[in-house]
């Protein structure tokens, strides 16, 4: 599996998300500032609500721009067994039910599911619970995370 191709897919998906968020921000801003939405009494809050929405969308757009910058600067390196799993690793895990999953450990802001050939790849950050648990692990190691009241255990099958 080509890590650079996965990185490109992440950037493309982030660019699509950014376009959608920017469009939503424009619509919310136009709604907030439209003359028909000037409040006539204290219960007329459509303009105010649209302004809050526009602000939230603008913040989301900035977060996506920052994530894109991190992903553009990101250079996935080959797996080094002496260092264990690091940022940029492509990891295959198996759980207690023999279900396998492929993970691509990348910078923040790229949490998404991608398709590479006929295989799904979940992109996670090193700041996520599973990402933190994987750092430094090697093939054959076990990883355990607690999510709410459930403890999940995985074995690292393969790392690239």
mmCIF file of N, CA and C in Angstrom, residues 36-130:
data_model
loop_
_atom_site.group_PDB
_atom_site.id
_atom_site.type_symbol
_atom_site.label_atom_id
_atom_site.label_comp_id
_atom_site.label_asym_id
_atom_site.label_seq_id
_atom_site.Cartn_x
_atom_site.Cartn_y
_atom_site.Cartn_z
ATOM 1 N N UNK A 36 -33.808 41.198 5.686
ATOM 2 C CA UNK A 36 -35.063 40.618 6.166
ATOM 3 C C UNK A 36 -34.912 39.930 7.520
ATOM 4 N N UNK A 37 -33.678 39.686 7.938
ATOM 5 C CA UNK A 37 -33.446 38.976 9.194
ATOM 6 C C UNK A 37 -33.039 39.897 10.337
ATOM 7 N N UNK A 38 -33.266 41.195 10.175
ATOM 8 C CA UNK A 38 -33.018 42.138 11.271
ATOM 9 C C UNK A 38 -34.077 41.874 12.338
ATOM 10 N N UNK A 39 -33.613 41.734 13.569
ATOM 11 C CA UNK A 39 -34.526 41.411 14.667
ATOM 12 C C UNK A 39 -35.531 42.537 14.886
ATOM 13 N N UNK A 40 -36.802 42.143 14.963
ATOM 14 C CA UNK A 40 -37.863 43.120 15.232
ATOM 15 C C UNK A 40 -38.252 43.118 16.701
ATOM 16 N N UNK A 41 -37.919 42.047 17.406
ATOM 17 C CA UNK A 41 -38.153 41.978 18.854
ATOM 18 C C UNK A 41 -37.158 40.992 19.453
ATOM 19 N N UNK A 42 -37.203 40.840 20.769
ATOM 20 C CA UNK A 42 -36.206 39.997 21.434
ATOM 21 C C UNK A 42 -36.370 38.510 21.121
ATOM 22 N N UNK A 43 -37.492 38.112 20.574
ATOM 23 C CA UNK A 43 -37.726 36.714 20.237
ATOM 24 C C UNK A 43 -37.349 36.385 18.787
ATOM 25 N N UNK A 44 -37.036 37.379 18.038
ATOM 26 C CA UNK A 44 -36.673 37.216 16.627
ATOM 27 C C UNK A 44 -35.151 37.021 16.560
ATOM 28 N N UNK A 45 -34.715 35.765 16.594
ATOM 29 C CA UNK A 45 -33.280 35.469 16.742
ATOM 30 C C UNK A 45 -32.656 34.795 15.530
ATOM 31 N N UNK A 46 -33.354 34.741 14.409
ATOM 32 C CA UNK A 46 -32.813 34.049 13.243
ATOM 33 C C UNK A 46 -31.463 34.624 12.821
ATOM 34 N N UNK A 47 -31.354 35.937 12.755
ATOM 35 C CA UNK A 47 -30.089 36.567 12.363
ATOM 36 C C UNK A 47 -28.973 36.250 13.342
ATOM 37 N N UNK A 48 -29.271 36.288 14.632
ATOM 38 C CA UNK A 48 -28.279 35.984 15.657
ATOM 39 C C UNK A 48 -27.831 34.523 15.571
ATOM 40 N N UNK A 49 -28.777 33.625 15.392
ATOM 41 C CA UNK A 49 -28.439 32.207 15.274
ATOM 42 C C UNK A 49 -27.584 31.942 14.039
ATOM 43 N N UNK A 50 -27.917 32.606 12.938
ATOM 44 C CA UNK A 50 -27.128 32.452 11.715
ATOM 45 C C UNK A 50 -25.714 32.994 11.904
ATOM 46 N N UNK A 51 -25.586 34.072 12.684
ATOM 47 C CA UNK A 51 -24.255 34.629 12.959
ATOM 48 C C UNK A 51 -23.414 33.652 13.772
ATOM 49 N N UNK A 52 -24.023 33.012 14.765
ATOM 50 C CA UNK A 52 -23.308 31.986 15.539
ATOM 51 C C UNK A 52 -22.878 30.838 14.631
ATOM 52 N N UNK A 53 -23.776 30.428 13.759
ATOM 53 C CA UNK A 53 -23.471 29.347 12.832
ATOM 54 C C UNK A 53 -22.336 29.737 11.893
ATOM 55 N N UNK A 54 -22.368 30.945 11.376
ATOM 56 C CA UNK A 54 -21.306 31.421 10.484
ATOM 57 C C UNK A 54 -19.959 31.424 11.201
ATOM 58 N N UNK A 55 -19.945 31.843 12.457
ATOM 59 C CA UNK A 55 -18.704 31.848 13.241
ATOM 60 C C UNK A 55 -18.175 30.430 13.427
ATOM 61 N N UNK A 56 -19.067 29.503 13.747
ATOM 62 C CA UNK A 56 -18.650 28.113 13.915
ATOM 63 C C UNK A 56 -18.112 27.521 12.625
ATOM 64 N N UNK A 57 -18.761 27.817 11.522
ATOM 65 C CA UNK A 57 -18.298 27.316 10.227
ATOM 66 C C UNK A 57 -16.939 27.915 9.865
ATOM 67 N N UNK A 58 -16.739 29.183 10.173
ATOM 68 C CA UNK A 58 -15.447 29.825 9.894
ATOM 69 C C UNK A 58 -14.341 29.174 10.725
ATOM 70 N N UNK A 59 -14.641 28.846 11.972
ATOM 71 C CA UNK A 59 -13.645 28.162 12.820
ATOM 72 C C UNK A 59 -13.329 26.775 12.278
ATOM 73 N N UNK A 60 -14.363 26.082 11.826
ATOM 74 C CA UNK A 60 -14.149 24.741 11.252
ATOM 75 C C UNK A 60 -13.305 24.834 9.987
ATOM 76 N N UNK A 61 -13.555 25.842 9.159
ATOM 77 C CA UNK A 61 -12.761 26.036 7.942
ATOM 78 C C UNK A 61 -11.293 26.274 8.294
ATOM 79 N N UNK A 62 -11.042 27.063 9.327
ATOM 80 C CA UNK A 62 -9.654 27.321 9.728
ATOM 81 C C UNK A 62 -8.995 26.046 10.246
ATOM 82 N N UNK A 63 -9.734 25.231 10.983
ATOM 83 C CA UNK A 63 -9.182 23.956 11.479
ATOM 84 C C UNK A 63 -8.828 23.040 10.303
ATOM 85 N N UNK A 64 -9.656 23.024 9.284
ATOM 86 C CA UNK A 64 -9.366 22.195 8.112
ATOM 87 C C UNK A 64 -8.135 22.723 7.380
ATOM 88 N N UNK A 65 -8.012 24.062 7.258
ATOM 89 C CA UNK A 65 -6.821 24.636 6.613
ATOM 90 C C UNK A 65 -5.546 24.252 7.372
ATOM 91 N N UNK A 66 -5.608 24.278 8.702
ATOM 92 C CA UNK A 66 -4.449 23.884 9.501
ATOM 93 C C UNK A 66 -4.136 22.400 9.308
ATOM 94 N N UNK A 67 -5.163 21.568 9.282
ATOM 95 C CA UNK A 67 -4.952 20.138 9.055
ATOM 96 C C UNK A 67 -4.320 19.911 7.687
ATOM 97 N N UNK A 68 -4.779 20.634 6.674
ATOM 98 C CA UNK A 68 -4.202 20.501 5.336
ATOM 99 C C UNK A 68 -2.729 20.901 5.339
ATOM 100 N N UNK A 69 -2.397 21.958 6.061
ATOM 101 C CA UNK A 69 -0.998 22.383 6.137
ATOM 102 C C UNK A 69 -0.140 21.294 6.785
ATOM 103 N N UNK A 70 -0.654 20.683 7.865
ATOM 104 C CA UNK A 70 0.089 19.603 8.526
ATOM 105 C C UNK A 70 0.268 18.412 7.594
ATOM 106 N N UNK A 71 -0.783 18.061 6.871
ATOM 107 C CA UNK A 71 -0.710 16.911 5.969
ATOM 108 C C UNK A 71 0.186 17.188 4.765
ATOM 109 N N UNK A 72 0.261 18.446 4.315
ATOM 110 C CA UNK A 72 1.166 18.783 3.198
ATOM 111 C C UNK A 72 2.627 18.664 3.624
ATOM 112 N N UNK A 73 2.915 19.044 4.871
ATOM 113 C CA UNK A 73 4.289 18.990 5.376
ATOM 114 C C UNK A 73 4.696 17.587 5.807
ATOM 115 N N UNK A 74 3.742 16.729 6.016
ATOM 116 C CA UNK A 74 3.954 15.377 6.521
ATOM 117 C C UNK A 74 4.698 14.527 5.495
ATOM 118 N N UNK A 75 5.734 13.850 5.939
ATOM 119 C CA UNK A 75 6.506 12.936 5.087
ATOM 120 C C UNK A 75 6.547 11.568 5.759
ATOM 121 N N UNK A 76 5.662 10.653 5.332
ATOM 122 C CA UNK A 76 5.668 9.316 5.940
ATOM 123 C C UNK A 76 6.997 8.618 5.688
ATOM 124 N N UNK A 77 7.579 8.112 6.730
ATOM 125 C CA UNK A 77 8.865 7.429 6.581
ATOM 126 C C UNK A 77 8.660 5.917 6.673
ATOM 127 N N UNK A 78 9.608 5.153 6.164
ATOM 128 C CA UNK A 78 9.507 3.691 6.255
ATOM 129 C C UNK A 78 9.531 3.240 7.716
ATOM 130 N N UNK A 79 8.929 2.113 7.960
ATOM 131 C CA UNK A 79 8.887 1.561 9.313
ATOM 132 C C UNK A 79 10.284 1.149 9.751
ATOM 133 N N UNK A 80 10.651 1.537 10.965
ATOM 134 C CA UNK A 80 11.922 1.172 11.580
ATOM 135 C C UNK A 80 11.601 0.344 12.824
ATOM 136 N N UNK A 81 11.896 -0.953 12.794
ATOM 137 C CA UNK A 81 11.556 -1.860 13.894
ATOM 138 C C UNK A 81 12.235 -1.464 15.200
ATOM 139 N N UNK A 82 13.373 -0.761 15.123
ATOM 140 C CA UNK A 82 14.060 -0.332 16.352
ATOM 141 C C UNK A 82 13.295 0.787 17.065
ATOM 142 N N UNK A 83 12.600 1.617 16.316
ATOM 143 C CA UNK A 83 11.814 2.709 16.904
ATOM 144 C C UNK A 83 10.381 2.279 17.191
ATOM 145 N N UNK A 84 9.917 1.250 16.504
ATOM 146 C CA UNK A 84 8.524 0.835 16.646
ATOM 147 C C UNK A 84 7.622 1.722 15.810
ATOM 148 N N UNK A 85 6.338 1.610 16.051
ATOM 149 C CA UNK A 85 5.356 2.374 15.285
ATOM 150 C C UNK A 85 5.505 3.856 15.590
ATOM 151 N N UNK A 86 5.603 4.641 14.542
ATOM 152 C CA UNK A 86 5.727 6.096 14.648
ATOM 153 C C UNK A 86 4.717 6.739 13.702
ATOM 154 N N UNK A 87 4.636 8.050 13.750
ATOM 155 C CA UNK A 87 3.787 8.791 12.829
ATOM 156 C C UNK A 87 4.161 8.405 11.406
ATOM 157 N N UNK A 88 3.171 8.085 10.585
ATOM 158 C CA UNK A 88 3.413 7.670 9.212
ATOM 159 C C UNK A 88 3.349 6.169 9.012
ATOM 160 N N UNK A 89 3.160 5.421 10.090
ATOM 161 C CA UNK A 89 3.104 3.963 9.979
ATOM 162 C C UNK A 89 1.763 3.516 9.424
ATOM 163 N N UNK A 90 1.819 2.477 8.640
ATOM 164 C CA UNK A 90 0.636 1.792 8.142
ATOM 165 C C UNK A 90 0.576 0.478 8.910
ATOM 166 N N UNK A 91 -0.464 0.296 9.708
ATOM 167 C CA UNK A 91 -0.529 -0.798 10.675
ATOM 168 C C UNK A 91 -1.729 -1.687 10.393
ATOM 169 N N UNK A 92 -1.514 -2.986 10.461
ATOM 170 C CA UNK A 92 -2.608 -3.953 10.371
ATOM 171 C C UNK A 92 -2.787 -4.563 11.758
ATOM 172 N N UNK A 93 -3.996 -4.419 12.306
ATOM 173 C CA UNK A 93 -4.329 -4.950 13.627
ATOM 174 C C UNK A 93 -5.356 -6.064 13.491
ATOM 175 N N UNK A 94 -5.373 -6.962 14.465
ATOM 176 C CA UNK A 94 -6.418 -7.974 14.559
ATOM 177 C C UNK A 94 -6.964 -7.929 15.979
ATOM 178 N N UNK A 95 -8.293 -8.033 16.104
ATOM 179 C CA UNK A 95 -8.897 -7.999 17.439
ATOM 180 C C UNK A 95 -9.170 -9.413 17.943
ATOM 181 N N UNK A 96 -9.816 -9.519 19.086
ATOM 182 C CA UNK A 96 -10.083 -10.817 19.711
ATOM 183 C C UNK A 96 -11.014 -11.684 18.868
ATOM 184 N N UNK A 97 -11.778 -11.067 17.956
ATOM 185 C CA UNK A 97 -12.699 -11.810 17.081
ATOM 186 C C UNK A 97 -12.086 -12.106 15.721
ATOM 187 N N UNK A 98 -10.766 -11.969 15.607
ATOM 188 C CA UNK A 98 -10.027 -12.179 14.360
ATOM 189 C C UNK A 98 -10.432 -11.219 13.239
ATOM 190 N N UNK A 99 -10.963 -10.062 13.615
ATOM 191 C CA UNK A 99 -11.294 -9.026 12.642
ATOM 192 C C UNK A 99 -10.055 -8.156 12.428
ATOM 193 N N UNK A 100 -9.662 -8.025 11.170
ATOM 194 C CA UNK A 100 -8.491 -7.215 10.857
ATOM 195 C C UNK A 100 -8.912 -5.815 10.443
ATOM 196 N N UNK A 101 -8.039 -4.874 10.745
ATOM 197 C CA UNK A 101 -8.250 -3.511 10.289
ATOM 198 C C UNK A 101 -6.905 -2.874 9.982
ATOM 199 N N UNK A 102 -6.913 -2.021 8.975
ATOM 200 C CA UNK A 102 -5.701 -1.307 8.582
ATOM 201 C C UNK A 102 -5.820 0.135 9.041
ATOM 202 N N UNK A 103 -4.745 0.637 9.620
ATOM 203 C CA UNK A 103 -4.704 2.007 10.129
ATOM 204 C C UNK A 103 -3.516 2.742 9.539
ATOM 205 N N UNK A 104 -3.713 4.011 9.250
ATOM 206 C CA UNK A 104 -2.634 4.888 8.803
ATOM 207 C C UNK A 104 -2.505 5.968 9.859
ATOM 208 N N UNK A 105 -1.372 5.994 10.541
ATOM 209 C CA UNK A 105 -1.142 6.924 11.640
ATOM 210 C C UNK A 105 -0.589 8.231 11.081
ATOM 211 N N UNK A 106 -1.407 9.284 11.116
ATOM 212 C CA UNK A 106 -1.009 10.551 10.518
ATOM 213 C C UNK A 106 -1.172 11.718 11.469
ATOM 214 N N UNK A 107 -0.920 12.926 10.960
ATOM 215 C CA UNK A 107 -1.084 14.128 11.776
ATOM 216 C C UNK A 107 -2.553 14.354 12.149
ATOM 217 N N UNK A 108 -2.782 15.255 13.067
ATOM 218 C CA UNK A 108 -4.142 15.595 13.490
ATOM 219 C C UNK A 108 -4.967 16.109 12.322
ATOM 220 N N UNK A 109 -6.267 15.955 12.441
ATOM 221 C CA UNK A 109 -7.183 16.543 11.482
ATOM 222 C C UNK A 109 -7.545 15.681 10.304
ATOM 223 N N UNK A 110 -7.028 14.471 10.235
ATOM 224 C CA UNK A 110 -7.306 13.646 9.075
ATOM 225 C C UNK A 110 -8.074 12.384 9.389
ATOM 226 N N UNK A 111 -8.825 12.381 10.454
ATOM 227 C CA UNK A 111 -9.554 11.177 10.837
ATOM 228 C C UNK A 111 -10.632 10.872 9.801
ATOM 229 N N UNK A 112 -10.412 9.809 9.038
ATOM 230 C CA UNK A 112 -11.353 9.424 7.985
ATOM 231 C C UNK A 112 -11.056 8.009 7.541
ATOM 232 N N UNK A 113 -11.972 7.435 6.787
ATOM 233 C CA UNK A 113 -11.785 6.099 6.228
ATOM 234 C C UNK A 113 -11.532 6.245 4.734
ATOM 235 N N UNK A 114 -10.470 5.601 4.249
ATOM 236 C CA UNK A 114 -10.093 5.650 2.842
ATOM 237 C C UNK A 114 -10.170 4.251 2.245
ATOM 238 N N UNK A 115 -10.113 4.202 0.923
ATOM 239 C CA UNK A 115 -10.083 2.924 0.216
ATOM 240 C C UNK A 115 -8.798 2.876 -0.598
ATOM 241 N N UNK A 116 -8.057 1.788 -0.423
ATOM 242 C CA UNK A 116 -6.844 1.557 -1.203
ATOM 243 C C UNK A 116 -6.984 0.186 -1.851
ATOM 244 N N UNK A 117 -7.227 0.186 -3.153
ATOM 245 C CA UNK A 117 -7.508 -1.072 -3.839
ATOM 246 C C UNK A 117 -8.844 -1.606 -3.360
ATOM 247 N N UNK A 118 -8.832 -2.793 -2.771
ATOM 248 C CA UNK A 118 -10.060 -3.371 -2.228
ATOM 249 C C UNK A 118 -10.056 -3.364 -0.703
ATOM 250 N N UNK A 119 -9.186 -2.549 -0.121
ATOM 251 C CA UNK A 119 -9.012 -2.543 1.328
ATOM 252 C C UNK A 119 -9.357 -1.174 1.906
ATOM 253 N N UNK A 120 -10.070 -1.190 3.039
ATOM 254 C CA UNK A 120 -10.359 0.042 3.764
ATOM 255 C C UNK A 120 -9.200 0.356 4.690
ATOM 256 N N UNK A 121 -8.877 1.648 4.799
ATOM 257 C CA UNK A 121 -7.815 2.100 5.692
ATOM 258 C C UNK A 121 -8.373 3.233 6.544
ATOM 259 N N UNK A 122 -8.324 3.066 7.856
ATOM 260 C CA UNK A 122 -8.769 4.105 8.781
ATOM 261 C C UNK A 122 -7.583 5.005 9.098
ATOM 262 N N UNK A 123 -7.740 6.288 8.858
ATOM 263 C CA UNK A 123 -6.693 7.254 9.179
ATOM 264 C C UNK A 123 -6.954 7.743 10.599
ATOM 265 N N UNK A 124 -5.943 7.633 11.459
ATOM 266 C CA UNK A 124 -6.065 8.118 12.838
ATOM 267 C C UNK A 124 -4.855 8.980 13.160
ATOM 268 N N UNK A 125 -4.984 9.784 14.193
ATOM 269 C CA UNK A 125 -3.851 10.616 14.613
ATOM 270 C C UNK A 125 -3.159 9.984 15.814
ATOM 271 N N UNK A 126 -1.951 10.417 16.044
ATOM 272 C CA UNK A 126 -1.200 9.909 17.199
ATOM 273 C C UNK A 126 -1.779 10.449 18.500
ATOM 274 N N UNK A 127 -2.688 11.427 18.409
ATOM 275 C CA UNK A 127 -3.323 11.974 19.608
ATOM 276 C C UNK A 127 -4.560 11.178 20.017
ATOM 277 N N UNK A 128 -5.052 10.304 19.124
ATOM 278 C CA UNK A 128 -6.224 9.487 19.458
ATOM 279 C C UNK A 128 -5.811 8.411 20.470
ATOM 280 N N UNK A 129 -6.769 7.867 21.215
ATOM 281 C CA UNK A 129 -6.415 6.820 22.192
ATOM 282 C C UNK A 129 -5.682 5.639 21.549
ATOM 283 N N UNK A 130 -6.181 5.158 20.418
ATOM 284 C CA UNK A 130 -5.520 4.032 19.764
ATOM 285 C C UNK A 130 -4.174 4.451 19.193
#
